PDB file of N, CA and C in Angstrom:
ATOM      1  N   MET A   1       0.831  -1.203   0.000  1.00 54.00           N
ATOM      2  CA  MET A   1       0.000   0.000   0.000  1.00 54.00           C
ATOM      3  C   MET A   1       0.867   1.255   0.000  1.00 54.00           C
ATOM      4  N   SER A   2       1.962   1.235   0.748  1.00 67.00           N
ATOM      5  CA  SER A   2       2.849   2.384   0.833  1.00 67.00           C
ATOM      6  C   SER A   2       3.469   2.700  -0.526  1.00 67.00           C
ATOM      7  N   LEU A   3       3.761   1.653  -1.301  1.00 62.00           N
ATOM      8  CA  LEU A   3       4.339   1.846  -2.625  1.00 62.00           C
ATOM      9  C   LEU A   3       3.368   2.585  -3.540  1.00 62.00           C
ATOM     10  N   LEU A   4       2.088   2.256  -3.478  1.00 64.00           N
ATOM     11  CA  LEU A   4       1.086   2.941  -4.287  1.00 64.00           C
ATOM     12  C   LEU A   4       0.960   4.408  -3.896  1.00 64.00           C
ATOM     13  N   ILE A   5       1.005   4.673  -2.614  1.00 69.00           N
ATOM     14  CA  ILE A   5       0.919   6.055  -2.143  1.00 69.00           C
ATOM     15  C   ILE A   5       2.120   6.848  -2.640  1.00 69.00           C
ATOM     16  N   ASP A   6       3.318   6.252  -2.558  1.00 76.00           N
ATOM     17  CA  ASP A   6       4.520   6.930  -3.050  1.00 76.00           C
ATOM     18  C   ASP A   6       4.435   7.182  -4.551  1.00 76.00           C
ATOM     19  N   GLU A   7       3.939   6.207  -5.303  1.00 79.00           N
ATOM     20  CA  GLU A   7       3.785   6.381  -6.746  1.00 79.00           C
ATOM     21  C   GLU A   7       2.776   7.479  -7.057  1.00 79.00           C
ATOM     22  N   ASP A   8       1.682   7.520  -6.294  1.00 80.00           N
ATOM     23  CA  ASP A   8       0.680   8.567  -6.491  1.00 80.00           C
ATOM     24  C   ASP A   8       1.277   9.946  -6.217  1.00 80.00           C
ATOM     25  N   ARG A   9       2.112  10.028  -5.203  1.00 82.00           N
ATOM     26  CA  ARG A   9       2.752  11.308  -4.882  1.00 82.00           C
ATOM     27  C   ARG A   9       3.689  11.738  -6.005  1.00 82.00           C
ATOM     28  N   VAL A  10       4.443  10.789  -6.548  1.00 83.00           N
ATOM     29  CA  VAL A  10       5.356  11.092  -7.650  1.00 83.00           C
ATOM     30  C   VAL A  10       4.546  11.535  -8.867  1.00 83.00           C
ATOM     31  N   ASP A  11       3.468  10.802  -9.175  1.00 91.00           N
ATOM     32  CA  ASP A  11       2.607  11.181 -10.304  1.00 91.00           C
ATOM     33  C   ASP A  11       2.004  12.555 -10.095  1.00 91.00           C
ATOM     34  N   LEU A  12       1.548  12.823  -8.888  1.00 91.00           N
ATOM     35  CA  LEU A  12       0.948  14.116  -8.569  1.00 91.00           C
ATOM     36  C   LEU A  12       1.979  15.234  -8.704  1.00 91.00           C
ATOM     37  N   ALA A  13       3.173  15.009  -8.213  1.00 91.00           N
ATOM     38  CA  ALA A  13       4.234  16.010  -8.312  1.00 91.00           C
ATOM     39  C   ALA A  13       4.603  16.258  -9.774  1.00 91.00           C
ATOM     40  N   ALA A  14       4.704  15.202 -10.554  1.00 93.00           N
ATOM     41  CA  ALA A  14       5.031  15.349 -11.974  1.00 93.00           C
ATOM     42  C   ALA A  14       3.924  16.095 -12.710  1.00 93.00           C
ATOM     43  N   THR A  15       2.675  15.782 -12.383  1.00 95.00           N
ATOM     44  CA  THR A  15       1.543  16.470 -13.002  1.00 95.00           C
ATOM     45  C   THR A  15       1.554  17.940 -12.625  1.00 95.00           C
ATOM     46  N   PHE A  16       1.817  18.229 -11.366  1.00 95.00           N
ATOM     47  CA  PHE A  16       1.870  19.612 -10.900  1.00 95.00           C
ATOM     48  C   PHE A  16       2.973  20.389 -11.622  1.00 95.00           C
ATOM     49  N   GLU A  17       4.145  19.798 -11.728  1.00 96.00           N
ATOM     50  CA  GLU A  17       5.259  20.457 -12.424  1.00 96.00           C
ATOM     51  C   GLU A  17       4.916  20.697 -13.891  1.00 96.00           C
ATOM     52  N   SER A  18       4.308  19.715 -14.518  1.00 97.00           N
ATOM     53  CA  SER A  18       3.940  19.841 -15.924  1.00 97.00           C
ATOM     54  C   SER A  18       2.911  20.957 -16.121  1.00 97.00           C
ATOM     55  N   LEU A  19       1.902  20.985 -15.269  1.00 97.00           N
ATOM     56  CA  LEU A  19       0.874  22.019 -15.380  1.00 97.00           C
ATOM     57  C   LEU A  19       1.432  23.402 -15.070  1.00 97.00           C
ATOM     58  N   THR A  20       2.348  23.480 -14.129  1.00 98.00           N
ATOM     59  CA  THR A  20       2.984  24.755 -13.809  1.00 98.00           C
ATOM     60  C   THR A  20       3.781  25.274 -14.997  1.00 98.00           C
ATOM     61  N   ALA A  21       4.518  24.394 -15.651  1.00 98.00           N
ATOM     62  CA  ALA A  21       5.288  24.783 -16.834  1.00 98.00           C
ATOM     63  C   ALA A  21       4.366  25.202 -17.966  1.00 98.00           C
ATOM     64  N   GLU A  22       3.283  24.464 -18.148  1.00 98.00           N
ATOM     65  CA  GLU A  22       2.321  24.806 -19.198  1.00 98.00           C
ATOM     66  C   GLU A  22       1.658  26.161 -18.913  1.00 98.00           C
ATOM     67  N   ALA A  23       1.329  26.407 -17.669  1.00 98.00           N
ATOM     68  CA  ALA A  23       0.720  27.694 -17.298  1.00 98.00           C
ATOM     69  C   ALA A  23       1.692  28.840 -17.569  1.00 98.00           C
ATOM     70  N   ALA A  24       2.954  28.650 -17.268  1.00 98.00           N
ATOM     71  CA  ALA A  24       3.949  29.691 -17.526  1.00 98.00           C
ATOM     72  C   ALA A  24       4.066  29.954 -19.028  1.00 98.00           C
ATOM     73  N   ALA A  25       4.069  28.895 -19.821  1.00 98.00           N
ATOM     74  CA  ALA A  25       4.145  29.051 -21.278  1.00 98.00           C
ATOM     75  C   ALA A  25       2.911  29.772 -21.804  1.00 98.00           C
ATOM     76  N   LEU A  26       1.748  29.444 -21.274  1.00 98.00           N
ATOM     77  CA  LEU A  26       0.515  30.103 -21.699  1.00 98.00           C
ATOM     78  C   LEU A  26       0.504  31.581 -21.312  1.00 98.00           C
ATOM     79  N   ARG A  27       0.997  31.893 -20.123  1.00 98.00           N
ATOM     80  CA  ARG A  27       1.087  33.306 -19.711  1.00 98.00           C
ATOM     81  C   ARG A  27       1.987  34.083 -20.660  1.00 98.00           C
ATOM     82  N   THR A  28       3.103  33.470 -21.029  1.00 98.00           N
ATOM     83  CA  THR A  28       4.023  34.117 -21.969  1.00 98.00           C
ATOM     84  C   THR A  28       3.347  34.340 -23.307  1.00 98.00           C
ATOM     85  N   ARG A  29       2.628  33.344 -23.791  1.00 98.00           N
ATOM     86  CA  ARG A  29       1.945  33.469 -25.087  1.00 98.00           C
ATOM     87  C   ARG A  29       0.857  34.533 -25.040  1.00 98.00           C
ATOM     88  N   VAL A  30       0.116  34.598 -23.938  1.00 98.00           N
ATOM     89  CA  VAL A  30      -0.920  35.625 -23.796  1.00 98.00           C
ATOM     90  C   VAL A  30      -0.289  37.011 -23.846  1.00 98.00           C
ATOM     91  N   THR A  31       0.839  37.181 -23.175  1.00 98.00           N
ATOM     92  CA  THR A  31       1.544  38.462 -23.209  1.00 98.00           C
ATOM     93  C   THR A  31       1.965  38.808 -24.632  1.00 98.00           C
ATOM     94  N   GLU A  32       2.494  37.823 -25.362  1.00 98.00           N
ATOM     95  CA  GLU A  32       2.892  38.041 -26.756  1.00 98.00           C
ATOM     96  C   GLU A  32       1.697  38.431 -27.620  1.00 98.00           C
ATOM     97  N   LEU A  33       0.584  37.729 -27.446  1.00 98.00           N
ATOM     98  CA  LEU A  33      -0.614  38.025 -28.234  1.00 98.00           C
ATOM     99  C   LEU A  33      -1.166  39.412 -27.920  1.00 98.00           C
ATOM    100  N   ARG A  34      -1.136  39.802 -26.659  1.00 98.00           N
ATOM    101  CA  ARG A  34      -1.591  41.146 -26.295  1.00 98.00           C
ATOM    102  C   ARG A  34      -0.727  42.209 -26.974  1.00 98.00           C
ATOM    103  N   GLN A  35       0.580  41.968 -27.015  1.00 98.00           N
ATOM    104  CA  GLN A  35       1.473  42.920 -27.665  1.00 98.00           C
ATOM    105  C   GLN A  35       1.201  42.967 -29.163  1.00 98.00           C
ATOM    106  N   GLU A  36       0.987  41.807 -29.772  1.00 98.00           N
ATOM    107  CA  GLU A  36       0.674  41.774 -31.198  1.00 98.00           C
ATOM    108  C   GLU A  36      -0.627  42.516 -31.494  1.00 98.00           C
ATOM    109  N   LEU A  37      -1.629  42.365 -30.632  1.00 98.00           N
ATOM    110  CA  LEU A  37      -2.888  43.099 -30.812  1.00 98.00           C
ATOM    111  C   LEU A  37      -2.680  44.600 -30.659  1.00 98.00           C
ATOM    112  N   ALA A  38      -1.863  44.989 -29.703  1.00 98.00           N
ATOM    113  CA  ALA A  38      -1.575  46.414 -29.516  1.00 98.00           C
ATOM    114  C   ALA A  38      -0.855  46.965 -30.748  1.00 98.00           C
ATOM    115  N   ASP A  39       0.101  46.209 -31.282  1.00 98.00           N
ATOM    116  CA  ASP A  39       0.817  46.630 -32.494  1.00 98.00           C
ATOM    117  C   ASP A  39      -0.135  46.737 -33.677  1.00 98.00           C
ATOM    118  N   LEU A  40      -1.021  45.772 -33.807  1.00 98.00           N
ATOM    119  CA  LEU A  40      -1.999  45.791 -34.894  1.00 98.00           C
ATOM    120  C   LEU A  40      -2.917  47.004 -34.765  1.00 98.00           C
ATOM    121  N   GLY A  41      -3.364  47.289 -33.561  1.00 98.00           N
ATOM    122  CA  GLY A  41      -4.213  48.455 -33.326  1.00 98.00           C
ATOM    123  C   GLY A  41      -3.506  49.743 -33.710  1.00 98.00           C
ATOM    124  N   GLU A  42      -2.225  49.832 -33.375  1.00 98.00           N
ATOM    125  CA  GLU A  42      -1.455  51.023 -33.732  1.00 98.00           C
ATOM    126  C   GLU A  42      -1.318  51.142 -35.253  1.00 98.00           C
ATOM    127  N   ARG A  43      -1.046  50.038 -35.926  1.00 98.00           N
ATOM    128  CA  ARG A  43      -0.944  50.077 -37.396  1.00 98.00           C
ATOM    129  C   ARG A  43      -2.276  50.482 -38.015  1.00 98.00           C
ATOM    130  N   MET A  44      -3.381  49.981 -37.457  1.00 98.00           N
ATOM    131  CA  MET A  44      -4.704  50.350 -37.970  1.00 98.00           C
ATOM    132  C   MET A  44      -4.948  51.849 -37.800  1.00 98.00           C
ATOM    133  N   ASN A  45      -4.530  52.395 -36.657  1.00 98.00           N
ATOM    134  CA  ASN A  45      -4.685  53.834 -36.424  1.00 98.00           C
ATOM    135  C   ASN A  45      -3.871  54.645 -37.420  1.00 98.00           C
ATOM    136  N   VAL A  46      -2.654  54.213 -37.689  1.00 97.00           N
ATOM    137  CA  VAL A  46      -1.801  54.919 -38.647  1.00 97.00           C
ATOM    138  C   VAL A  46      -2.440  54.898 -40.034  1.00 97.00           C
ATOM    139  N   ILE A  47      -2.926  53.742 -40.445  1.00 96.00           N
ATOM    140  CA  ILE A  47      -3.556  53.619 -41.767  1.00 96.00           C
ATOM    141  C   ILE A  47      -4.824  54.459 -41.837  1.00 96.00           C
ATOM    142  N   SER A  48      -5.628  54.412 -40.781  1.00 96.00           N
ATOM    143  CA  SER A  48      -6.863  55.190 -40.749  1.00 96.00           C
ATOM    144  C   SER A  48      -6.570  56.682 -40.852  1.00 96.00           C
ATOM    145  N   THR A  49      -5.558  57.128 -40.118  1.00 96.00           N
ATOM    146  CA  THR A  49      -5.177  58.544 -40.164  1.00 96.00           C
ATOM    147  C   THR A  49      -4.712  58.924 -41.567  1.00 96.00           C
ATOM    148  N   ALA A  50      -3.911  58.063 -42.175  1.00 94.00           N
ATOM    149  CA  ALA A  50      -3.426  58.349 -43.526  1.00 94.00           C
ATOM    150  C   ALA A  50      -4.575  58.405 -44.522  1.00 94.00           C
ATOM    151  N   LEU A  51      -5.512  57.487 -44.409  1.00 94.00           N
ATOM    152  CA  LEU A  51      -6.665  57.483 -45.326  1.00 94.00           C
ATOM    153  C   LEU A  51      -7.526  58.714 -45.120  1.00 94.00           C
ATOM    154  N   ASN A  52      -7.727  59.114 -43.883  1.00 94.00           N
ATOM    155  CA  ASN A  52      -8.540  60.301 -43.603  1.00 94.00           C
ATOM    156  C   ASN A  52      -7.884  61.583 -44.111  1.00 94.00           C
ATOM    157  N   ARG A  53      -6.569  61.608 -44.093  1.00 93.00           N
ATOM    158  CA  ARG A  53      -5.830  62.795 -44.582  1.00 93.00           C
ATOM    159  C   ARG A  53      -6.008  62.967 -46.087  1.00 93.00           C
ATOM    160  N   HIS A  54      -6.059  61.869 -46.792  1.00 87.00           N
ATOM    161  CA  HIS A  54      -6.143  61.921 -48.251  1.00 87.00           C
ATOM    162  C   HIS A  54      -7.566  62.072 -48.766  1.00 87.00           C
ATOM    163  N   GLY A  55      -8.533  61.971 -47.903  1.00 75.00           N
ATOM    164  CA  GLY A  55      -9.927  62.135 -48.314  1.00 75.00           C
ATOM    165  C   GLY A  55     -10.429  60.937 -49.098  1.00 75.00           C
ATOM    166  N   PRO A  56     -11.696  61.008 -49.526  1.00 71.00           N
ATOM    167  CA  PRO A  56     -12.294  59.869 -50.241  1.00 71.00           C
ATOM    168  C   PRO A  56     -11.662  59.692 -51.624  1.00 71.00           C
ATOM    169  N   CYS A  57     -11.638  58.451 -52.062  1.00 63.00           N
ATOM    170  CA  CYS A  57     -11.116  58.125 -53.394  1.00 63.00           C
ATOM    171  C   CYS A  57     -12.150  58.512 -54.452  1.00 63.00           C
ATOM    172  N   ARG A  58     -11.679  58.879 -55.609  1.00 58.00           N
ATOM    173  CA  ARG A  58     -12.581  59.233 -56.710  1.00 58.00           C
ATOM    174  C   ARG A  58     -12.443  58.263 -57.825  1.00 58.00           C
TER     175      ARG A  58
END
């Protein structure tokens, strides 16, 4: 019985470490995506301003 408990603890610890690493990777990716969205928003603003300066196309 003690062997099963020890194995469960090892499995639990490994699962915890794996999930912790995955959570850190996901946090990093979310930060990257937020920055990409901010960059995209800025590019859209620049394009919108340029289009508004030139007026409607004929």
